[in-house]
mmCIF file of C-alpha atoms in Angstrom:
data_model
loop_
_atom_site.group_PDB
_atom_site.id
_atom_site.type_symbol
_atom_site.label_atom_id
_atom_site.label_comp_id
_atom_site.label_asym_id
_atom_site.label_seq_id
_atom_site.Cartn_x
_atom_site.Cartn_y
_atom_site.Cartn_z
ATOM 1 C CA MET A 1 -38.724 -12.261 -5.380
ATOM 2 C CA SER A 2 -39.968 -15.541 -3.928
ATOM 3 C CA ASP A 3 -37.682 -17.394 -6.357
ATOM 4 C CA GLN A 4 -34.675 -15.497 -4.997
ATOM 5 C CA VAL A 5 -35.679 -16.308 -1.443
ATOM 6 C CA GLN A 6 -36.090 -19.978 -2.354
ATOM 7 C CA LYS A 7 -32.643 -19.949 -3.963
ATOM 8 C CA MET A 8 -31.131 -18.387 -0.837
ATOM 9 C CA SER A 9 -32.865 -20.921 1.406
ATOM 10 C CA SER A 10 -31.778 -23.802 -0.842
ATOM 11 C CA LYS A 11 -28.188 -22.580 -0.587
ATOM 12 C CA GLN A 12 -28.541 -22.497 3.188
ATOM 13 C CA GLN A 13 -29.945 -26.030 3.132
ATOM 14 C CA LYS A 14 -27.048 -27.272 1.015
ATOM 15 C CA THR A 15 -24.571 -25.594 3.343
ATOM 16 C CA SER A 16 -26.270 -27.045 6.399
ATOM 17 C CA THR A 17 -26.397 -30.550 4.904
ATOM 18 C CA LYS A 18 -22.726 -30.349 3.990
ATOM 19 C CA SER A 19 -21.787 -29.074 7.416
ATOM 20 C CA SER A 20 -24.023 -31.644 9.134
ATOM 21 C CA ASN A 21 -21.644 -34.346 7.927
ATOM 22 C CA PHE A 22 -19.082 -32.868 10.313
ATOM 23 C CA MET A 23 -21.551 -32.145 13.133
ATOM 24 C CA ILE A 24 -21.718 -34.202 16.261
ATOM 25 C CA VAL A 25 -24.507 -36.756 16.243
ATOM 26 C CA MET A 26 -26.269 -37.149 19.577
ATOM 27 C CA PRO A 27 -27.203 -40.829 19.936
ATOM 28 C CA GLY A 28 -28.016 -40.470 23.618
ATOM 29 C CA ALA A 29 -25.646 -43.325 24.575
ATOM 30 C CA ASP A 30 -22.067 -44.207 23.758
ATOM 31 C CA PRO A 31 -22.210 -46.997 21.116
ATOM 32 C CA GLU A 32 -18.654 -48.116 21.847
ATOM 33 C CA GLY A 33 -19.218 -48.348 25.590
ATOM 34 C CA PRO A 34 -16.889 -47.072 28.329
ATOM 35 C CA GLY A 35 -13.285 -48.199 28.298
ATOM 36 C CA VAL A 36 -11.262 -49.680 31.153
ATOM 37 C CA ALA A 37 -9.860 -46.287 32.130
ATOM 38 C CA SER A 38 -13.339 -44.767 32.140
ATOM 39 C CA LEU A 39 -14.655 -47.531 34.382
ATOM 40 C CA PHE A 40 -11.743 -47.121 36.763
ATOM 41 C CA LEU A 41 -12.195 -43.330 37.013
ATOM 42 C CA THR A 42 -15.935 -43.736 37.469
ATOM 43 C CA LEU A 43 -15.382 -46.214 40.313
ATOM 44 C CA LEU A 44 -12.831 -43.890 41.910
ATOM 45 C CA SER A 45 -15.255 -40.967 41.688
ATOM 46 C CA PHE A 46 -17.986 -43.042 43.308
ATOM 47 C CA LEU A 47 -15.648 -43.965 46.160
ATOM 48 C CA ILE A 48 -14.824 -40.290 46.692
ATOM 49 C CA PHE A 49 -18.529 -39.559 46.802
ATOM 50 C CA LEU A 50 -19.093 -42.221 49.455
ATOM 51 C CA ALA A 51 -16.097 -41.139 51.491
ATOM 52 C CA THR A 52 -17.227 -37.519 51.689
ATOM 53 C CA LEU A 53 -20.875 -38.145 52.529
ATOM 54 C CA PRO A 54 -22.974 -36.191 53.424
ATOM 55 C CA LEU A 55 -20.898 -33.194 52.366
ATOM 56 C CA SER A 56 -20.642 -34.423 48.785
ATOM 57 C CA LEU A 57 -24.412 -34.227 48.370
ATOM 58 C CA PHE A 58 -24.206 -30.431 48.254
ATOM 59 C CA PHE A 59 -21.870 -30.658 45.236
ATOM 60 C CA CYS A 60 -23.340 -33.659 43.391
ATOM 61 C CA ILE A 61 -27.064 -32.874 43.454
ATOM 62 C CA LYS A 62 -28.077 -30.118 41.053
ATOM 63 C CA VAL A 63 -31.385 -28.433 40.282
ATOM 64 C CA VAL A 64 -32.645 -26.895 37.039
ATOM 65 C CA GLN A 65 -35.834 -24.893 36.600
ATOM 66 C CA GLU A 66 -38.877 -25.849 34.554
ATOM 67 C CA TYR A 67 -37.664 -23.756 31.620
ATOM 68 C CA GLU A 68 -34.081 -25.114 31.731
ATOM 69 C CA ARG A 69 -32.281 -28.284 30.690
ATOM 70 C CA ALA A 70 -28.876 -29.665 31.698
ATOM 71 C CA VAL A 71 -26.501 -31.375 29.248
ATOM 72 C CA ILE A 72 -24.081 -33.671 31.127
ATOM 73 C CA PHE A 73 -20.673 -34.836 29.880
ATOM 74 C CA ARG A 74 -18.816 -37.653 31.627
ATOM 75 C CA LEU A 75 -15.118 -37.724 30.843
ATOM 76 C CA GLY A 76 -15.835 -35.629 27.732
ATOM 77 C CA ARG A 77 -18.571 -37.945 26.405
ATOM 78 C CA LEU A 78 -22.257 -37.124 26.247
ATOM 79 C CA GLN A 79 -24.131 -38.797 29.076
ATOM 80 C CA GLN A 80 -26.951 -41.259 28.446
ATOM 81 C CA GLY A 81 -30.556 -40.093 28.468
ATOM 82 C CA GLY A 82 -29.976 -36.763 26.756
ATOM 83 C CA ALA A 83 -30.693 -33.478 28.527
ATOM 84 C CA LYS A 84 -31.696 -33.652 32.185
ATOM 85 C CA GLY A 85 -34.447 -31.698 33.861
ATOM 86 C CA PRO A 86 -36.483 -30.088 35.053
ATOM 87 C CA GLY A 87 -35.888 -30.851 38.718
ATOM 88 C CA LEU A 88 -33.088 -32.695 40.503
ATOM 89 C CA PHE A 89 -30.272 -34.638 38.846
ATOM 90 C CA PHE A 90 -27.018 -36.194 40.038
ATOM 91 C CA VAL A 91 -23.468 -35.573 38.805
ATOM 92 C CA MET A 92 -20.388 -37.577 39.730
ATOM 93 C CA PRO A 93 -17.588 -35.589 41.335
ATOM 94 C CA CYS A 94 -14.461 -34.833 39.305
ATOM 95 C CA ILE A 95 -15.565 -36.648 36.129
ATOM 96 C CA ASP A 96 -18.884 -34.999 35.219
ATOM 97 C CA SER A 97 -19.338 -31.537 33.737
ATOM 98 C CA TRP A 98 -22.634 -30.009 32.743
ATOM 99 C CA LYS A 99 -24.020 -27.001 30.925
ATOM 100 C CA LYS A 100 -27.364 -25.335 31.435
ATOM 101 C CA VAL A 101 -29.570 -24.343 28.467
ATOM 102 C CA ASP A 102 -32.481 -21.905 28.711
ATOM 103 C CA LEU A 103 -35.544 -22.962 26.671
ATOM 104 C CA ARG A 104 -37.411 -19.656 26.943
ATOM 105 C CA THR A 105 -37.954 -17.395 23.962
ATOM 106 C CA VAL A 106 -35.128 -14.917 23.515
ATOM 107 C CA SER A 107 -35.423 -11.652 21.593
ATOM 108 C CA PHE A 108 -32.636 -9.432 20.316
ATOM 109 C CA ASP A 109 -32.295 -6.381 18.111
ATOM 110 C CA VAL A 110 -30.476 -6.721 14.821
ATOM 111 C CA PRO A 111 -28.172 -3.677 14.504
ATOM 112 C CA PRO A 112 -29.129 -1.213 11.735
ATOM 113 C CA GLN A 113 -27.765 -2.479 8.439
ATOM 114 C CA GLU A 114 -26.877 0.072 5.748
ATOM 115 C CA VAL A 115 -27.184 -1.585 2.376
ATOM 116 C CA LEU A 116 -27.705 -0.609 -1.237
ATOM 117 C CA SER A 117 -31.102 -1.649 -2.528
ATOM 118 C CA ARG A 118 -31.709 -3.056 -5.973
ATOM 119 C CA ASP A 119 -32.577 0.414 -7.343
ATOM 120 C CA SER A 120 -29.313 1.898 -5.951
ATOM 121 C CA VAL A 121 -30.715 3.633 -2.859
ATOM 122 C CA THR A 122 -28.859 3.512 0.461
ATOM 123 C CA VAL A 123 -31.179 2.532 3.322
ATOM 124 C CA SER A 124 -30.655 1.619 6.958
ATOM 125 C CA VAL A 125 -32.930 -1.113 8.335
ATOM 126 C CA ASP A 126 -33.048 -2.806 11.735
ATOM 127 C CA ALA A 127 -35.133 -5.760 12.886
ATOM 128 C CA VAL A 128 -36.109 -7.888 15.903
ATOM 129 C CA VAL A 129 -35.632 -11.666 16.020
ATOM 130 C CA TYR A 130 -37.423 -14.031 18.406
ATOM 131 C CA TYR A 131 -35.979 -17.531 18.871
ATOM 132 C CA GLN A 132 -35.812 -20.383 21.362
ATOM 133 C CA VAL A 133 -33.727 -23.525 21.791
ATOM 134 C CA SER A 134 -35.620 -26.584 20.571
ATOM 135 C CA ASN A 135 -32.812 -29.150 20.968
ATOM 136 C CA PRO A 136 -30.461 -28.529 23.911
ATOM 137 C CA LEU A 137 -28.034 -31.261 22.820
ATOM 138 C CA ALA A 138 -27.570 -29.770 19.354
ATOM 139 C CA ALA A 139 -27.289 -26.258 20.793
ATOM 140 C CA ILE A 140 -24.368 -27.325 23.009
ATOM 141 C CA CYS A 141 -22.619 -29.894 20.797
ATOM 142 C CA ASN A 142 -23.005 -28.308 17.352
ATOM 143 C CA ASN A 143 -22.172 -24.696 18.182
ATOM 144 C CA ASP A 144 -19.837 -23.071 20.664
ATOM 145 C CA ASP A 145 -22.183 -20.071 21.120
ATOM 146 C CA TYR A 146 -25.586 -20.469 19.480
ATOM 147 C CA ASN A 147 -26.740 -17.036 20.699
ATOM 148 C CA ARG A 148 -23.876 -15.153 19.051
ATOM 149 C CA SER A 149 -24.088 -17.261 15.897
ATOM 150 C CA THR A 150 -27.813 -16.567 15.548
ATOM 151 C CA ARG A 151 -27.237 -12.824 15.956
ATOM 152 C CA LEU A 152 -24.512 -12.732 13.297
ATOM 153 C CA LEU A 153 -26.568 -14.848 10.916
ATOM 154 C CA ALA A 154 -29.594 -12.564 11.368
ATOM 155 C CA ALA A 155 -27.499 -9.495 10.499
ATOM 156 C CA THR A 156 -26.065 -11.056 7.331
ATOM 157 C CA THR A 157 -29.473 -12.410 6.298
ATOM 158 C CA LEU A 158 -31.028 -8.947 6.695
ATOM 159 C CA ARG A 159 -28.376 -7.465 4.390
ATOM 160 C CA ASN A 160 -28.870 -10.206 1.811
ATOM 161 C CA VAL A 161 -32.654 -9.823 1.772
ATOM 162 C CA LEU A 162 -32.487 -6.014 1.520
ATOM 163 C CA GLY A 163 -30.127 -6.222 -1.443
ATOM 164 C CA THR A 164 -32.756 -8.095 -3.475
ATOM 165 C CA LYS A 165 -35.574 -5.541 -3.023
ATOM 166 C CA ASN A 166 -36.418 -2.099 -4.362
ATOM 167 C CA LEU A 167 -36.981 0.912 -2.124
ATOM 168 C CA SER A 168 -40.753 0.790 -2.624
ATOM 169 C CA GLU A 169 -40.823 -2.883 -1.621
ATOM 170 C CA ILE A 170 -38.735 -2.206 1.486
ATOM 171 C CA LEU A 171 -41.086 0.587 2.585
ATOM 172 C CA SER A 172 -44.361 -1.235 1.858
ATOM 173 C CA ASP A 173 -43.687 -4.995 2.159
ATOM 174 C CA ARG A 174 -42.165 -5.250 5.634
ATOM 175 C CA GLU A 175 -44.166 -8.348 6.471
ATOM 176 C CA ALA A 176 -42.987 -10.140 3.336
ATOM 177 C CA MET A 177 -39.392 -9.171 4.067
ATOM 178 C CA GLY A 178 -39.683 -10.455 7.641
ATOM 179 C CA GLU A 179 -41.189 -13.719 6.418
ATOM 180 C CA SER A 180 -38.337 -14.187 3.953
ATOM 181 C CA MET A 181 -35.791 -13.689 6.731
ATOM 182 C CA HIS A 182 -37.728 -16.091 8.956
ATOM 183 C CA GLN A 183 -37.623 -18.874 6.375
ATOM 184 C CA ILE A 184 -33.898 -18.464 5.751
ATOM 185 C CA LEU A 185 -33.007 -18.312 9.462
ATOM 186 C CA GLU A 186 -35.230 -21.288 10.275
ATOM 187 C CA VAL A 187 -33.404 -23.498 7.781
ATOM 188 C CA ALA A 188 -29.928 -22.300 8.772
ATOM 189 C CA THR A 189 -30.353 -22.572 12.555
ATOM 190 C CA ASP A 190 -32.148 -25.903 12.605
ATOM 191 C CA VAL A 191 -28.846 -27.802 12.773
ATOM 192 C CA TRP A 192 -27.901 -25.720 15.841
ATOM 193 C CA GLY A 193 -31.030 -26.774 17.713
ATOM 194 C CA VAL A 194 -32.477 -23.255 17.467
ATOM 195 C CA HIS A 195 -36.044 -22.523 16.361
ATOM 196 C CA VAL A 196 -36.714 -18.989 15.050
ATOM 197 C CA ASP A 197 -40.248 -17.987 16.027
ATOM 198 C CA ARG A 198 -40.589 -14.774 14.039
ATOM 199 C CA VAL A 199 -38.713 -11.838 12.538
ATOM 200 C CA GLU A 200 -40.068 -8.285 12.553
ATOM 201 C CA VAL A 201 -38.633 -5.318 10.652
ATOM 202 C CA LYS A 202 -38.591 -2.352 13.051
ATOM 203 C CA ASP A 203 -37.578 0.781 11.187
ATOM 204 C CA VAL A 204 -36.443 1.875 7.730
ATOM 205 C CA ARG A 205 -34.319 5.028 7.723
ATOM 206 C CA LEU A 206 -33.562 6.998 4.587
ATOM 207 C CA PRO A 207 -30.970 9.741 4.010
ATOM 208 C CA GLN A 208 -32.166 13.299 4.636
ATOM 209 C CA GLN A 209 -31.764 14.234 0.991
ATOM 210 C CA MET A 210 -33.897 11.265 -0.077
ATOM 211 C CA GLN A 211 -36.576 12.205 2.462
ATOM 212 C CA ARG A 212 -36.731 15.764 1.122
ATOM 213 C CA SER A 213 -36.937 14.498 -2.450
ATOM 214 C CA MET A 214 -39.771 12.108 -1.590
ATOM 215 C CA ALA A 215 -41.617 14.869 0.297
ATOM 216 C CA ALA A 216 -41.271 17.237 -2.678
ATOM 217 C CA GLU A 217 -42.501 14.511 -5.028
ATOM 218 C CA ALA A 218 -45.529 13.782 -2.828
ATOM 219 C CA GLU A 219 -46.347 17.493 -2.548
ATOM 220 C CA ALA A 220 -46.117 17.963 -6.320
ATOM 221 C CA THR A 221 -48.390 14.955 -6.828
ATOM 222 C CA ARG A 222 -50.973 16.371 -4.410
ATOM 223 C CA ASP A 223 -50.852 19.803 -6.091
ATOM 224 C CA ALA A 224 -51.346 18.244 -9.512
ATOM 225 C CA ARG A 225 -54.286 16.204 -8.230
ATOM 226 C CA ALA A 226 -55.826 19.339 -6.663
ATOM 227 C CA LYS A 227 -55.534 21.246 -9.938
ATOM 228 C CA VAL A 228 -57.172 18.420 -11.844
ATOM 229 C CA ILE A 229 -60.052 18.282 -9.360
ATOM 230 C CA ASN A 230 -60.465 22.074 -9.514
ATOM 231 C CA SER A 231 -60.531 22.090 -13.316
ATOM 232 C CA GLU A 232 -63.054 19.246 -13.364
ATOM 233 C CA GLY A 233 -65.260 21.216 -10.938
ATOM 234 C CA GLU A 234 -65.063 24.343 -13.095
ATOM 235 C CA GLN A 235 -65.939 22.321 -16.172
ATOM 236 C CA LYS A 236 -69.000 20.844 -14.487
ATOM 237 C CA SER A 237 -70.103 24.255 -13.179
ATOM 238 C CA ALA A 238 -69.718 25.787 -16.645
ATOM 239 C CA LYS A 239 -71.881 23.037 -18.144
ATOM 240 C CA ALA A 240 -74.510 23.611 -15.456
ATOM 241 C CA LEU A 241 -74.515 27.388 -16.082
ATOM 242 C CA LYS A 242 -74.869 26.831 -19.811
ATOM 243 C CA GLU A 243 -77.837 24.540 -19.274
ATOM 244 C CA ALA A 244 -79.427 27.061 -16.902
ATOM 245 C CA ALA A 245 -78.888 29.889 -19.419
ATOM 246 C CA ASP A 246 -80.491 27.829 -22.189
ATOM 247 C CA ILE A 247 -83.525 27.159 -20.008
ATOM 248 C CA MET A 248 -83.855 30.807 -19.009
ATOM 249 C CA ALA A 249 -83.497 31.950 -22.638
ATOM 250 C CA GLN A 250 -86.565 29.926 -23.569
ATOM 251 C CA SER A 251 -88.718 31.849 -21.047
ATOM 252 C CA PRO A 252 -88.121 35.637 -20.662
ATOM 253 C CA ALA A 253 -90.160 35.657 -17.449
ATOM 254 C CA ALA A 254 -87.636 33.308 -15.809
ATOM 255 C CA LEU A 255 -84.989 36.049 -15.884
ATOM 256 C CA GLN A 256 -87.358 38.462 -14.138
ATOM 257 C CA LEU A 257 -88.089 35.855 -11.482
ATOM 258 C CA ARG A 258 -84.371 35.405 -11.010
ATOM 259 C CA TYR A 259 -84.030 39.155 -10.493
ATOM 260 C CA LEU A 260 -86.770 39.116 -7.884
ATOM 261 C CA GLN A 261 -85.182 36.142 -6.108
ATOM 262 C CA SER A 262 -81.844 37.945 -5.967
ATOM 263 C CA LEU A 263 -83.531 41.050 -4.544
ATOM 264 C CA HIS A 264 -85.252 38.936 -1.904
ATOM 265 C CA SER A 265 -81.998 37.300 -0.824
ATOM 266 C CA ILE A 266 -80.256 40.690 -0.620
ATOM 267 C CA SER A 267 -83.060 42.276 1.406
ATOM 268 C CA ALA A 268 -82.959 39.399 3.889
ATOM 269 C CA GLU A 269 -79.464 40.470 4.989
ATOM 270 C CA LYS A 270 -80.744 43.785 6.513
ATOM 271 C CA ASN A 271 -78.504 46.145 4.589
ATOM 272 C CA SER A 272 -79.092 49.526 3.014
ATOM 273 C CA THR A 273 -78.013 48.589 -0.474
ATOM 274 C CA ILE A 274 -80.555 49.461 -3.149
ATOM 275 C CA ILE A 275 -80.410 47.510 -6.380
ATOM 276 C CA PHE A 276 -82.448 48.526 -9.396
ATOM 277 C CA PRO A 277 -82.753 45.851 -12.073
ATOM 278 C CA LEU A 278 -81.982 47.283 -15.496
ATOM 279 C CA PRO A 279 -83.136 45.269 -18.507
ATOM 280 C CA MET A 280 -80.316 44.348 -20.837
ATOM 281 C CA GLU A 281 -82.449 45.303 -23.856
ATOM 282 C CA LEU A 282 -82.027 49.005 -22.991
ATOM 283 C CA LEU A 283 -78.291 48.700 -23.567
ATOM 284 C CA GLY A 284 -78.772 47.148 -26.988
ATOM 285 C CA GLY A 285 -79.042 50.510 -28.701
ATOM 286 C CA PHE A 286 -75.598 51.543 -27.510
ATOM 287 C CA MET A 287 -73.850 48.438 -28.810
ATOM 288 C CA LYS A 288 -72.383 47.875 -32.218
ATOM 289 C CA PRO A 289 -74.279 45.509 -34.544
ATOM 290 C CA GLU A 290 -71.552 42.859 -34.219
ATOM 291 C CA MET A 291 -71.711 42.974 -30.400
ATOM 292 C CA ARG A 292 -75.500 42.887 -30.491
ATOM 293 C CA ARG A 293 -75.545 39.797 -32.685
ATOM 294 C CA ARG A 294 -72.894 38.159 -30.454
ATOM 295 C CA ASN A 295 -74.967 38.874 -27.314
ATOM 296 C CA GLY A 296 -78.215 37.642 -28.893
ATOM 297 C CA PHE A 297 -80.029 40.978 -29.406
ATOM 298 C CA ASN A 298 -82.346 41.451 -32.400
ATOM 299 C CA THR A 299 -80.782 43.771 -34.966
ATOM 300 C CA ASN A 300 -82.954 45.671 -37.498
ATOM 301 C CA GLU A 301 -80.628 47.038 -40.070
ATOM 302 C CA ASP A 302 -81.987 49.506 -42.603
#
């Protein structure tokens, strides 16, 4: 199973490396430098800012929280210095646009996925994914909506992982299944600037018919185990009775003591039952010779 997960993650790595050739590289500064038109528009924007002081300060000074970062684009190009924040930062009027990225951990529920397991059983499984943005520049420049993309990728990854496992593995190895999904998602979302913290499998739902079949199987297994334990107990008790009978046969007085002990236990219960011990030898004369020999009586045949 780990080999299959490694193959899936290697495929994701190959796909990400191929797609990274077409991704936007964030150098932090424009290597070509601004053109003449860019310089002219920047100067014009600065003049507008000066002409509208102090009113322009309310539109040019922005604030982001401690858990947020701002990605600034000037005339469509990524601004120098990378993501801004936390705190105050300045944007030029008319030529700067910016997007805010939340760096806090985000959790979402993966919708229940109905798939066919490797042993041809239909199951419905849902999960919870925890992730956070580790690179705001990559999250904005390499994906139009990293949140939606991560959700869709988590759903497809859950289906792929479930299809490689048996029903018993899905029911018992939830942690291993979550770890497999975590490894695959971590490799695939790294190019988007997203770090997947953990993946937890919430619930595994089976069809009603399958639940009844599994309950009947478990009940039959428990009944069979109970019968085996009962038969083993009877076998041990029979061996103990045989040993006790052999010991009592060696001493005739032991049987009389056993009679007296039984009478004592009966009399302790305060009842009116009267029991008279009758020796078994008195009944020997009424038995056939074969029955007498079978029961251990001495036979004196003429």
